[in-house]
Coordinates of C-alpha atoms in Angstrom, one line a residue:
M1 CA -27.3 16.8 27.1
S2 CA -27.9 17.2 23.2
V3 CA -28.6 14.4 21.1
I4 CA -26.4 13.8 18.2
R5 CA -28.5 13.4 15.1
S6 CA -26.1 13.4 12.4
H7 CA -22.4 12.7 11.9
I8 CA -20.0 14.2 9.4
M9 CA -17.1 12.1 8.4
V10 CA -14.2 13.9 6.9
C11 CA -11.4 11.9 5.5
C12 CA -8.2 13.2 7.0
G13 CA -5.9 10.4 5.9
T14 CA -2.6 11.3 4.1
G15 CA -4.2 11.5 0.6
C16 CA -7.2 13.6 1.3
T17 CA -4.9 15.8 3.9
S18 CA -2.8 16.4 0.7
S19 CA -5.8 18.1 -0.9
E20 CA -6.6 20.3 1.9
S21 CA -9.3 18.1 3.7
P22 CA -8.1 19.4 7.3
K23 CA -9.4 23.2 5.8
I24 CA -12.8 21.3 4.9
A25 CA -13.1 20.1 8.6
A26 CA -12.2 23.2 10.0
A27 CA -14.8 25.0 7.7
F28 CA -17.4 22.8 8.8
E29 CA -16.6 23.3 12.4
E30 CA -16.9 27.1 11.7
Q31 CA -20.2 26.9 9.9
L32 CA -21.8 24.5 12.4
A33 CA -21.1 26.8 15.1
A34 CA -22.5 29.8 13.3
A35 CA -25.5 27.8 12.4
G36 CA -26.0 26.6 16.1
L37 CA -25.7 22.9 15.1
S38 CA -22.4 22.0 16.9
E39 CA -24.1 20.3 19.8
E40 CA -26.4 17.9 17.4
I41 CA -24.0 17.4 14.5
K42 CA -20.7 15.8 15.2
L43 CA -17.7 16.2 13.0
V44 CA -15.3 13.3 12.9
R45 CA -11.8 13.3 11.4
T46 CA -11.4 9.9 10.4
G47 CA -9.3 7.7 8.1
C48 CA -9.0 6.8 4.6
F49 CA -12.2 5.5 3.0
G50 CA -10.4 3.9 0.2
L51 CA -11.4 5.3 -2.9
C52 CA -8.6 8.0 -3.1
A53 CA -9.2 9.0 -6.5
A54 CA -12.3 10.7 -5.5
G55 CA -11.0 12.5 -2.6
P56 CA -11.4 14.6 -0.5
I57 CA -14.4 12.5 0.6
V58 CA -17.1 13.7 3.0
M59 CA -19.7 11.2 4.2
V60 CA -23.0 12.4 6.0
F61 CA -24.6 10.0 8.4
P62 CA -27.1 8.6 9.2
D63 CA -28.3 8.7 5.5
G64 CA -24.8 7.6 4.4
T65 CA -24.4 10.2 1.5
C66 CA -20.9 10.4 0.1
Y67 CA -19.6 13.6 -1.4
S68 CA -16.4 13.5 -3.2
R69 CA -13.7 15.9 -4.7
V70 CA -15.0 18.4 -1.8
T71 CA -13.1 21.8 -1.5
P72 CA -13.5 24.3 1.4
A73 CA -15.8 26.4 -0.9
D74 CA -18.4 23.5 -1.0
V75 CA -18.9 23.3 2.7
T76 CA -21.5 26.1 2.9
D77 CA -23.8 24.1 0.3
I78 CA -23.4 21.0 2.7
V79 CA -24.4 22.7 5.6
Q80 CA -27.2 24.9 4.4
E81 CA -28.6 22.2 1.8
H82 CA -28.1 19.0 3.1
L83 CA -27.8 19.6 6.9
I84 CA -30.5 22.3 7.2
K85 CA -32.8 21.6 4.6
G86 CA -32.3 18.0 4.3
R87 CA -31.5 18.1 0.4
V88 CA -28.6 16.2 -1.2
V89 CA -26.2 18.4 -3.1
E90 CA -26.2 16.8 -6.1
R91 CA -23.2 18.5 -8.0
L92 CA -21.0 16.8 -5.4
L93 CA -22.1 13.4 -6.1
H94 CA -19.4 11.7 -8.4
M95 CA -19.7 8.1 -7.3
E96 CA -21.0 5.7 -10.2
G97 CA -22.8 2.3 -9.6
D98 CA -23.8 -0.3 -12.1
G99 CA -24.5 1.0 -15.5
G100 CA -22.6 4.3 -14.8
D101 CA -25.6 5.6 -12.8
T102 CA -24.8 8.3 -9.9
V103 CA -25.1 6.9 -6.7
T104 CA -25.0 8.5 -3.1
S105 CA -23.4 5.7 -1.2
L106 CA -20.1 4.1 -1.1
S107 CA -21.2 0.7 -0.9
E108 CA -23.5 1.2 -4.1
T109 CA -20.3 1.5 -6.2
Q110 CA -18.5 -1.0 -8.4
F111 CA -15.4 0.1 -6.2
Y112 CA -16.8 -1.6 -3.1
K113 CA -19.1 -4.2 -4.3
H114 CA -16.2 -6.9 -4.6
Q115 CA -14.5 -5.9 -1.5
T116 CA -14.6 -7.7 2.1
R117 CA -13.5 -5.3 4.5
I118 CA -11.8 -7.1 7.4
A119 CA -8.4 -5.2 8.2
L120 CA -9.9 -2.1 7.0
R121 CA -13.2 -2.7 8.9
N122 CA -13.1 0.6 11.0
C123 CA -11.2 2.8 8.5
G124 CA -13.3 5.8 7.6
V125 CA -16.1 4.5 9.8
I126 CA -14.9 5.5 13.5
D127 CA -12.8 8.6 15.0
P128 CA -9.4 6.9 15.1
E129 CA -8.4 9.4 17.9
S130 CA -11.3 8.1 20.2
I131 CA -10.8 4.9 22.3
D132 CA -14.6 5.1 23.0
E133 CA -15.6 4.8 19.3
Y134 CA -13.3 1.9 19.1
I135 CA -14.7 0.2 22.1
G136 CA -18.2 0.9 20.7
S137 CA -17.3 -1.0 17.6
D138 CA -16.3 -4.2 19.5
G139 CA -12.9 -2.9 20.3
Y140 CA -11.2 -4.6 23.3
M141 CA -13.8 -7.2 23.5
A142 CA -11.4 -10.0 22.4
L143 CA -8.8 -8.7 24.9
G144 CA -11.4 -8.4 27.5
N145 CA -12.9 -12.0 26.9
I146 CA -9.3 -13.5 27.1
L147 CA -8.4 -11.8 30.3
E148 CA -11.7 -12.0 32.2
N149 CA -12.0 -15.9 31.3
K150 CA -8.6 -16.6 31.8
V151 CA -8.1 -18.2 28.3
D152 CA -5.2 -20.5 28.0
P153 CA -2.6 -18.7 25.8
Q154 CA -2.3 -22.0 23.7
E155 CA -5.8 -21.7 22.9
V156 CA -5.6 -18.1 21.6
I157 CA -2.5 -19.5 19.2
D158 CA -4.6 -22.3 18.2
A159 CA -7.3 -20.1 16.9
I160 CA -4.9 -18.1 15.0
K161 CA -3.4 -21.4 13.6
N162 CA -6.8 -22.7 12.7
S163 CA -8.0 -19.4 11.0
G164 CA -5.1 -19.8 8.1
L165 CA -3.9 -16.5 8.7
R166 CA -0.6 -15.8 7.0
G167 CA 1.9 -12.9 7.3
R168 CA 0.7 -10.0 5.1
G169 CA 4.0 -8.3 4.8
G170 CA 5.8 -10.7 2.6
A171 CA 6.2 -14.3 1.9
G172 CA 3.2 -15.2 3.8
F173 CA 4.4 -17.5 6.6
S174 CA 1.9 -19.1 9.0
T175 CA 1.1 -16.4 11.6
G176 CA -0.1 -18.9 14.1
L177 CA 3.2 -21.1 13.7
K178 CA 5.3 -17.9 14.2
W179 CA 3.4 -17.3 17.5
Q180 CA 3.8 -20.9 18.6
F181 CA 7.7 -20.7 18.0
T182 CA 8.0 -17.5 20.1
R183 CA 5.8 -19.1 22.9
D184 CA 7.9 -22.3 22.8
A185 CA 11.3 -20.3 22.9
V186 CA 13.0 -20.0 26.1
S187 CA 14.3 -16.6 27.4
P188 CA 17.1 -16.8 29.9
D189 CA 15.6 -14.0 32.0
G190 CA 12.0 -14.3 31.0
I191 CA 11.9 -11.5 28.8
K192 CA 10.3 -11.7 25.4
Y193 CA 9.2 -8.8 22.9
V194 CA 6.3 -8.3 20.7
A195 CA 7.0 -6.0 17.8
C196 CA 5.0 -4.5 14.8
N197 CA 6.6 -3.8 11.2
A198 CA 5.1 -0.5 10.1
D199 CA 7.9 0.2 7.9
E200 CA 6.3 0.2 4.8
G201 CA 8.8 1.1 2.0
D202 CA 7.6 -0.1 -1.2
P203 CA 7.2 2.5 -3.9
G204 CA 3.3 3.1 -4.2
A205 CA 2.4 1.1 -1.0
F206 CA 0.4 2.6 1.7
M207 CA -1.7 -0.2 3.5
D208 CA -0.2 -0.1 6.7
R209 CA -0.1 3.8 6.9
S210 CA -3.9 3.9 6.1
V211 CA -4.5 1.2 9.0
L212 CA -2.6 3.2 11.4
E213 CA -4.3 6.5 10.4
G214 CA -7.7 5.1 10.4
D215 CA -7.8 2.3 13.2
P216 CA -4.6 2.3 15.4
F217 CA -6.3 0.8 18.5
S218 CA -6.9 -2.4 16.5
V219 CA -3.0 -2.7 16.4
L220 CA -2.6 -2.2 19.9
E221 CA -5.1 -4.7 21.1
A222 CA -3.7 -7.3 18.8
M223 CA -0.1 -6.8 20.1
T224 CA -1.5 -7.0 23.4
I225 CA -3.2 -10.3 22.8
A226 CA -0.2 -11.4 21.2
A227 CA 1.9 -10.7 24.2
Y228 CA -0.5 -12.5 26.3
A229 CA -0.3 -15.6 24.1
V230 CA 3.5 -15.8 23.7
G231 CA 4.6 -14.4 27.0
G232 CA 5.6 -11.0 25.6
T233 CA 6.7 -8.2 28.3
Q234 CA 7.5 -5.4 26.0
G235 CA 6.2 -4.1 22.6
Y236 CA 7.6 -2.0 19.9
I237 CA 6.0 -0.3 17.0
Y238 CA 8.5 0.4 14.3
V239 CA 7.0 3.1 12.0
R240 CA 8.4 5.3 9.3
A241 CA 9.1 8.7 10.4
E242 CA 7.6 10.0 6.9
Y243 CA 4.1 9.1 8.4
P244 CA 3.6 11.8 10.7
I245 CA -0.4 11.5 10.8
A246 CA 0.0 7.7 11.5
I247 CA 2.8 8.5 14.4
N248 CA 0.3 11.3 15.9
R249 CA -2.7 9.0 16.0
L250 CA -0.7 6.0 17.4
E251 CA 0.6 8.5 20.2
I252 CA -2.8 9.4 21.1
A253 CA -4.0 5.5 21.0
I254 CA -1.2 4.6 23.2
K255 CA -1.9 7.4 25.7
Q256 CA -5.6 6.6 25.6
A257 CA -5.1 2.9 26.1
R258 CA -2.8 3.3 29.3
E259 CA -5.4 5.8 30.7
Y260 CA -8.1 3.1 30.5
G261 CA -5.9 0.5 31.9
L262 CA -5.5 -1.4 28.5
L263 CA -1.7 -1.0 28.4
G264 CA 1.0 -0.9 31.0
K265 CA 0.8 -2.8 34.6
N266 CA -2.1 -5.1 35.6
I267 CA -4.1 -4.7 32.6
L268 CA -7.9 -4.7 33.3
G269 CA -6.9 -5.7 37.1
T270 CA -5.0 -8.9 36.2
D271 CA -1.6 -10.0 36.7
F272 CA -0.7 -9.4 32.9
S273 CA 1.2 -6.5 32.3
F274 CA 2.3 -5.3 28.9
D275 CA 3.2 -1.8 27.3
I276 CA 4.2 -0.5 23.7
E277 CA 6.4 2.2 22.6
L278 CA 7.1 3.7 19.1
R279 CA 10.4 3.5 17.5
L280 CA 10.8 5.9 14.2
G281 CA 12.6 4.4 11.1
A282 CA 14.7 6.9 8.9
G283 CA 13.4 5.7 5.9
A284 CA 15.7 2.9 5.0
F285 CA 14.0 0.2 2.7
V286 CA 16.2 -2.6 4.1
C287 CA 14.5 -1.8 7.5
G288 CA 11.4 -3.5 6.5
E289 CA 13.3 -6.7 6.6
E290 CA 12.6 -8.4 10.0
T291 CA 16.6 -8.6 11.3
A292 CA 17.4 -5.2 10.0
L293 CA 14.5 -3.6 11.6
M294 CA 15.5 -5.4 15.1
T295 CA 18.9 -4.0 14.6
S296 CA 17.6 -0.4 14.2
I297 CA 15.2 -0.6 17.2
E298 CA 18.4 -1.5 19.2
G299 CA 20.0 1.6 18.2
H300 CA 22.3 0.3 15.5
R301 CA 22.6 0.6 11.6
G302 CA 19.7 -1.1 10.1
E303 CA 21.5 -4.2 8.6
P304 CA 20.3 -7.6 8.3
R305 CA 21.7 -10.6 10.1
P306 CA 22.1 -14.2 9.0
R307 CA 19.4 -16.6 9.6
P308 CA 19.1 -19.0 11.7
P309 CA 18.7 -18.1 14.5
F310 CA 15.3 -16.6 13.8
P311 CA 13.7 -13.8 15.6
A312 CA 11.3 -16.1 17.5
S313 CA 14.4 -17.5 19.3
K314 CA 16.6 -14.8 19.3
G315 CA 15.4 -11.2 18.1
L316 CA 15.6 -8.0 20.0
W317 CA 18.5 -7.8 22.4
Q318 CA 18.9 -11.8 21.7
R319 CA 15.5 -12.4 23.2
P320 CA 12.6 -14.2 21.7
T321 CA 10.5 -11.9 19.6
L322 CA 7.5 -12.0 17.9
L323 CA 7.2 -9.7 14.7
N324 CA 4.1 -9.3 12.5
N325 CA 3.3 -6.4 10.2
V326 CA 0.1 -3.9 10.8
E327 CA -2.1 -5.7 8.2
T328 CA -1.4 -9.0 10.0
Y329 CA -2.2 -7.5 13.4
A330 CA -5.2 -5.8 12.1
N331 CA -7.1 -9.1 11.5
I332 CA -6.4 -10.6 14.7
T333 CA -9.4 -9.3 16.8
W334 CA -11.8 -9.8 13.9
I335 CA -10.8 -13.7 14.0
L336 CA -11.1 -14.0 17.8
N337 CA -14.5 -12.0 17.9
N338 CA -16.1 -13.9 14.9
G339 CA -14.5 -17.1 15.1
W340 CA -11.5 -18.6 13.2
E341 CA -14.1 -20.7 11.1
K342 CA -15.4 -17.7 9.5
F343 CA -12.1 -16.1 8.5
A344 CA -11.0 -19.5 7.3
A345 CA -14.2 -19.7 5.1
I346 CA -13.0 -16.8 3.2
G347 CA -10.2 -17.1 0.3
T348 CA -8.7 -20.2 -1.0
E349 CA -7.5 -23.6 0.3
K350 CA -4.1 -22.4 1.1
S351 CA -4.5 -18.6 1.2
K352 CA -7.5 -17.6 3.9
G353 CA -9.0 -14.3 4.6
T354 CA -8.7 -11.0 2.5
K355 CA -5.7 -9.1 1.2
V356 CA -5.3 -5.2 1.3
F357 CA -3.6 -3.7 -1.7
A358 CA -2.6 -0.2 -2.5
L359 CA -4.1 0.2 -6.2
G360 CA -2.2 2.7 -8.3
G361 CA -0.6 3.5 -11.7
K362 CA -2.3 3.5 -14.9
I363 CA -5.9 3.0 -13.2
T364 CA -9.2 5.0 -12.9
N365 CA -9.9 4.3 -9.3
T366 CA -6.7 4.6 -7.5
G367 CA -7.0 3.9 -3.8
L368 CA -7.2 1.2 -1.2
V369 CA -8.8 -2.1 -1.7
E370 CA -9.4 -5.3 0.5
I371 CA -10.3 -8.4 -1.4
P372 CA -10.8 -12.0 -0.6
M373 CA -8.0 -14.2 -1.5
G374 CA -8.3 -15.8 -4.7
T375 CA -10.0 -12.9 -6.4
T376 CA -8.9 -12.4 -10.0
L377 CA -6.5 -9.7 -11.2
R378 CA -9.1 -8.9 -13.8
T379 CA -11.7 -8.0 -11.1
V380 CA -9.3 -5.8 -9.4
V381 CA -8.3 -3.9 -12.6
E382 CA -11.6 -3.7 -14.5
D383 CA -14.2 -3.9 -12.0
I384 CA -12.8 -2.4 -8.7
G385 CA -10.4 -0.2 -10.4
G386 CA -12.5 1.0 -13.2
G387 CA -10.2 -0.1 -16.0
V388 CA -7.1 1.9 -17.6
P389 CA -8.1 5.4 -18.4
G390 CA -7.9 7.0 -21.9
G391 CA -8.9 4.2 -23.7
K392 CA -5.4 2.5 -23.5
K393 CA -4.8 -1.2 -23.3
F394 CA -3.9 -3.1 -19.9
K395 CA -0.4 -4.3 -20.4
A396 CA 0.8 -5.6 -17.1
A397 CA 0.5 -5.3 -13.1
Q398 CA 3.3 -5.4 -10.7
T399 CA 2.6 -7.1 -7.4
G400 CA 5.0 -7.0 -4.4
G401 CA 6.8 -4.1 -5.1
P402 CA 10.7 -4.2 -5.8
S403 CA 10.6 -7.6 -4.5
G404 CA 7.7 -8.8 -6.9
G405 CA 7.1 -9.4 -10.5
C406 CA 5.1 -8.2 -13.5
I407 CA 1.9 -9.8 -14.5
P408 CA 1.2 -9.7 -18.2
A409 CA -2.1 -8.9 -19.6
E410 CA -2.5 -12.7 -20.8
L411 CA -2.5 -13.7 -17.2
I412 CA -5.3 -11.1 -16.1
D413 CA -7.5 -13.9 -14.8
T414 CA -4.7 -15.2 -12.5
P415 CA -6.3 -15.7 -8.8
I416 CA -4.6 -13.3 -6.4
D417 CA -3.2 -15.6 -3.8
Y418 CA 0.2 -16.6 -2.4
E419 CA 0.6 -19.8 -4.4
S420 CA -0.7 -18.4 -7.8
L421 CA 1.3 -15.4 -7.8
T422 CA 4.4 -17.1 -7.0
A423 CA 3.8 -19.8 -9.8
I424 CA 3.9 -16.8 -12.4
G425 CA 7.2 -15.4 -11.0
S426 CA 5.6 -12.7 -9.0
M427 CA 4.6 -12.6 -5.1
M428 CA 2.0 -11.0 -2.7
G429 CA 4.6 -8.9 -0.8
S430 CA 2.9 -6.3 1.2
G431 CA 0.4 -5.4 -1.3
G432 CA 1.4 -2.8 -3.7
L433 CA -0.3 -3.1 -6.8
I434 CA 0.9 -0.9 -9.8
V435 CA -1.1 -1.1 -13.2
M436 CA 0.7 -0.4 -16.4
D437 CA -0.7 0.3 -19.9
E438 CA 0.7 0.2 -23.5
D439 CA 2.7 3.3 -22.9
N440 CA 5.0 1.7 -20.3
C441 CA 8.3 0.2 -21.4
M442 CA 8.8 -3.0 -19.4
V443 CA 12.7 -2.6 -19.7
D444 CA 12.4 0.8 -18.1
I445 CA 9.9 -0.6 -15.5
A446 CA 12.8 -3.4 -14.6
K447 CA 15.3 -0.5 -14.5
F448 CA 13.3 1.7 -12.1
F449 CA 12.7 -1.1 -9.4
L450 CA 16.3 -2.1 -9.7
E451 CA 17.6 1.3 -9.3
F452 CA 15.4 1.5 -6.1
C453 CA 17.2 -1.5 -4.9
V454 CA 20.7 -0.2 -5.6
D455 CA 19.8 2.9 -3.7
E456 CA 18.3 1.1 -0.7
S457 CA 21.0 -1.7 -0.6
C458 CA 22.4 -1.7 3.0
G459 CA 25.9 -3.0 1.4
K460 CA 26.4 -5.5 4.1
C461 CA 26.8 -8.4 1.6
A462 CA 28.6 -8.1 -1.6
P463 CA 26.1 -10.1 -4.1
C464 CA 23.7 -7.4 -3.2
R465 CA 26.0 -4.4 -3.0
I466 CA 27.8 -5.2 -6.2
G467 CA 25.4 -7.5 -8.0
T468 CA 22.3 -5.2 -8.1
K469 CA 24.5 -2.2 -9.5
R470 CA 25.9 -4.6 -12.2
L471 CA 22.6 -5.7 -13.2
Y472 CA 21.4 -1.9 -13.2
D473 CA 24.3 -0.7 -15.3
L474 CA 23.5 -3.5 -17.8
L475 CA 20.1 -2.3 -18.1
C476 CA 21.2 1.2 -18.5
K477 CA 23.2 0.0 -21.3
I478 CA 20.2 -1.7 -23.1
T479 CA 17.9 1.6 -22.6
D480 CA 20.6 3.8 -23.9
G481 CA 20.8 1.8 -27.1
N482 CA 24.3 0.2 -26.4
G483 CA 23.3 -3.3 -25.3
T484 CA 23.8 -6.8 -27.0
L485 CA 22.2 -10.2 -26.9
E486 CA 25.1 -11.2 -24.9
D487 CA 24.1 -8.7 -22.1
I488 CA 20.6 -10.1 -21.8
D489 CA 22.2 -13.6 -21.2
T490 CA 24.5 -12.0 -18.6
I491 CA 21.7 -10.2 -16.7
E492 CA 19.6 -13.6 -16.5
E493 CA 22.8 -15.3 -15.0
L494 CA 23.4 -12.5 -12.7
C495 CA 19.8 -12.5 -11.5
Y496 CA 19.9 -16.2 -10.3
H497 CA 23.4 -15.8 -8.7
L498 CA 22.0 -13.0 -6.7
K499 CA 18.9 -14.8 -5.7
E500 CA 21.1 -17.6 -4.5
S501 CA 23.7 -15.7 -2.5
A502 CA 22.3 -12.5 -1.2
L503 CA 22.3 -12.4 2.7
C504 CA 18.6 -11.2 3.1
A505 CA 15.3 -11.5 1.4
L506 CA 15.3 -8.1 -0.1
G507 CA 18.7 -8.6 -1.8
Q508 CA 17.2 -12.3 -2.8
S509 CA 14.1 -10.8 -4.4
A510 CA 15.6 -7.8 -6.1
P511 CA 15.9 -9.7 -9.4
N512 CA 12.4 -10.6 -9.6
P513 CA 11.2 -7.7 -11.6
V514 CA 14.0 -8.3 -14.1
L515 CA 13.3 -11.9 -14.4
S516 CA 9.6 -11.5 -14.7
T517 CA 9.9 -9.1 -17.7
L518 CA 12.4 -11.1 -19.4
K519 CA 9.9 -14.1 -19.1
Y520 CA 6.9 -12.2 -20.5
F521 CA 8.4 -9.4 -22.3
R522 CA 11.5 -10.6 -23.8
D523 CA 10.6 -9.2 -27.2
E524 CA 10.9 -5.6 -25.8
Y525 CA 14.6 -6.5 -24.5
I526 CA 15.4 -7.9 -28.1
A527 CA 13.8 -4.7 -29.6
H528 CA 15.9 -2.3 -27.7
V529 CA 19.1 -4.5 -28.6
V530 CA 18.7 -5.6 -32.0
D531 CA 16.4 -3.0 -33.6
K532 CA 17.7 -0.1 -31.3
R533 CA 14.1 0.9 -30.6
C534 CA 11.9 1.2 -27.8
P535 CA 8.4 0.1 -28.6
A536 CA 6.9 2.0 -26.0
G537 CA 8.6 5.2 -26.9
V538 CA 9.8 5.8 -23.3
C539 CA 13.7 5.2 -23.6
K540 CA 14.8 8.6 -24.9
N541 CA 18.0 7.4 -26.6
L542 CA 15.9 4.9 -28.7
V543 CA 13.3 7.5 -29.7
S544 CA 13.0 10.4 -32.2
F545 CA 9.9 12.6 -33.1
H546 CA 8.7 13.1 -36.5
I547 CA 6.3 15.5 -38.1
D548 CA 3.9 14.2 -40.9
P549 CA 3.8 16.9 -43.4
D550 CA 0.5 15.9 -44.8
K551 CA -1.1 16.4 -41.4
C552 CA 0.8 19.4 -40.1
K553 CA -1.3 22.5 -40.6
G554 CA 1.5 25.0 -39.6
C555 CA -0.4 26.1 -36.4
T556 CA 3.1 26.8 -34.7
L557 CA 1.9 25.4 -31.3
C558 CA 4.7 22.8 -31.4
A559 CA 7.4 25.4 -32.2
K560 CA 6.1 27.7 -29.7
N561 CA 6.2 25.3 -26.8
C562 CA 9.6 23.4 -27.8
P563 CA 11.9 24.4 -24.9
A564 CA 14.9 23.6 -27.1
N565 CA 13.9 25.7 -30.2
A566 CA 14.2 22.4 -32.3
I567 CA 11.1 23.0 -34.5
T568 CA 11.0 25.4 -37.6
G569 CA 8.4 26.3 -40.2
A570 CA 6.4 29.0 -41.5
I571 CA 2.8 29.9 -40.2
R572 CA 0.3 27.5 -42.3
A573 CA 3.2 25.4 -43.7
P574 CA 4.4 22.0 -42.7
H575 CA 7.0 22.2 -39.8
T576 CA 10.2 20.2 -39.2
I577 CA 12.2 18.9 -36.3
D578 CA 16.1 19.2 -35.9
T579 CA 16.9 15.9 -34.3
S580 CA 20.4 17.4 -33.4
K581 CA 18.8 19.8 -31.3
C582 CA 15.6 17.6 -30.0
I583 CA 15.6 16.7 -26.3
K584 CA 12.9 14.3 -26.8
C585 CA 10.6 15.6 -24.2
G586 CA 7.6 15.1 -26.0
V587 CA 6.2 18.6 -25.3
C588 CA 5.5 19.2 -29.2
M589 CA 3.4 15.9 -29.3
S590 CA 1.3 16.8 -26.3
N591 CA 0.4 20.2 -27.8
C592 CA -0.3 19.1 -31.3
H593 CA -4.1 19.0 -32.1
F594 CA -3.8 17.5 -35.6
D595 CA -1.9 14.2 -34.5
A596 CA 0.9 15.3 -37.0
I597 CA 3.6 14.5 -34.5
S598 CA 4.8 10.8 -33.9
K599 CA 7.5 9.2 -32.1
G600 CA 9.3 6.0 -32.8

């Protein structure tokens, strides 16, 4: 039997897959075979490493060299130079450490130095399709200890309570208390369910997807432990059908767990039985709400139910049901293996542990980050995220997706935890974090998120069905240049009515982006209404393009590229824009090399 001397880890998460990482993996297999190295160098198609901006990423172990922005054509150099001759391929090193120096390891980058990986501990580290590799990374140790030592279920729940873990999918309710309520609930026939919410619908969010793609067994083990603790008999993972890689790896993981006796009847030879099935969602945002999710699992249209009763007492098929999201489950086995005290020592007094964020928008280092609770927004944006590109100024960050709010630049030192975000009009949510710069119009941002909520409203309750549409129409009126100051007052009043009267949390939180932008960027609303001007130059009806005759050199590039033929002028003479023909696409401005075109 050959000894494996090296591992090649190729990111095959969704992000890198879209950049041809499967072709990179196939090229490695072909060239390793041709070089006679297949027996001593193992290729692993792993999950997301986190730094999506540098993908596709290839890691070579045991030295830990990280190659980024790799293409299939680069594989030959890596095999011939690094794997055969032992020389690092320097041209594929793009990572920067302190002071901007090029580094070879991900751990040396500013992106990773401020992170603490618990939920993401195995992502990019193990083969997500191998239960043996998961077991080799302390996988199933927690479940094994519980079953072998016949640990009292209440003891398991107490450990989760003491850890301070709160739900990572929304409002941050105590995970341990939710487990306790489900355990204490009485089922008429003894049947209880354990479910996982993997219906990740926020724009720009991909935290749960990455965990399922990189470490699916951690969720299966945690759900099994949860079932043992609360008396669960059957589990369901509700996952978006738009996540084919995650679904495939979950199916492989469930099959392997059953083969190893870790799911199904008499787990590990005990009298404890529990199994898990997948249920695919059709992409409805409202199905991320727990009661709508359960209605969908039951085979009905995904619509929320009034609460109470809460799922812990009457959930799936009116039986007690425990529901947590992917990231919440991903913390469970780490807590049990390392002790609740260690988890509770991370974060703040009321927000324990870490939080995973999908960092996107106007930021240099887009990707997946996991930070201790209490880390400031400044650390995330400037240190981990590498700042706003292009020399632009940071303007705001949206947390919590359509249910969250915008945090302005003056509050960039706000700690990221449940209480701090709520206090400033935002929320943690599932973990989307979208960065905006000076070129973003905050009225347009509010309109974008509200339009999403209008499209995704299930329509069951009138406040959400009618209220979100009315709010959206008023925002459109303002961005079209027809708004009045009275409209701003009406918007604010409608927001509070909607928050108080919508049936479910999604409808109740839909006004948050509007209210937060009104609170911190009211001057932009007033500029749209009073001055009929969009300060960021985004709202087309309030924007016009002008050519400065003193700067224009008559190069004709603007005229040649104008799709509306709205620009005229002789060669080497100042040009002009016919505003009646201009469609305000901005192509002229992007093609001008002399900074002669402005918008206002």
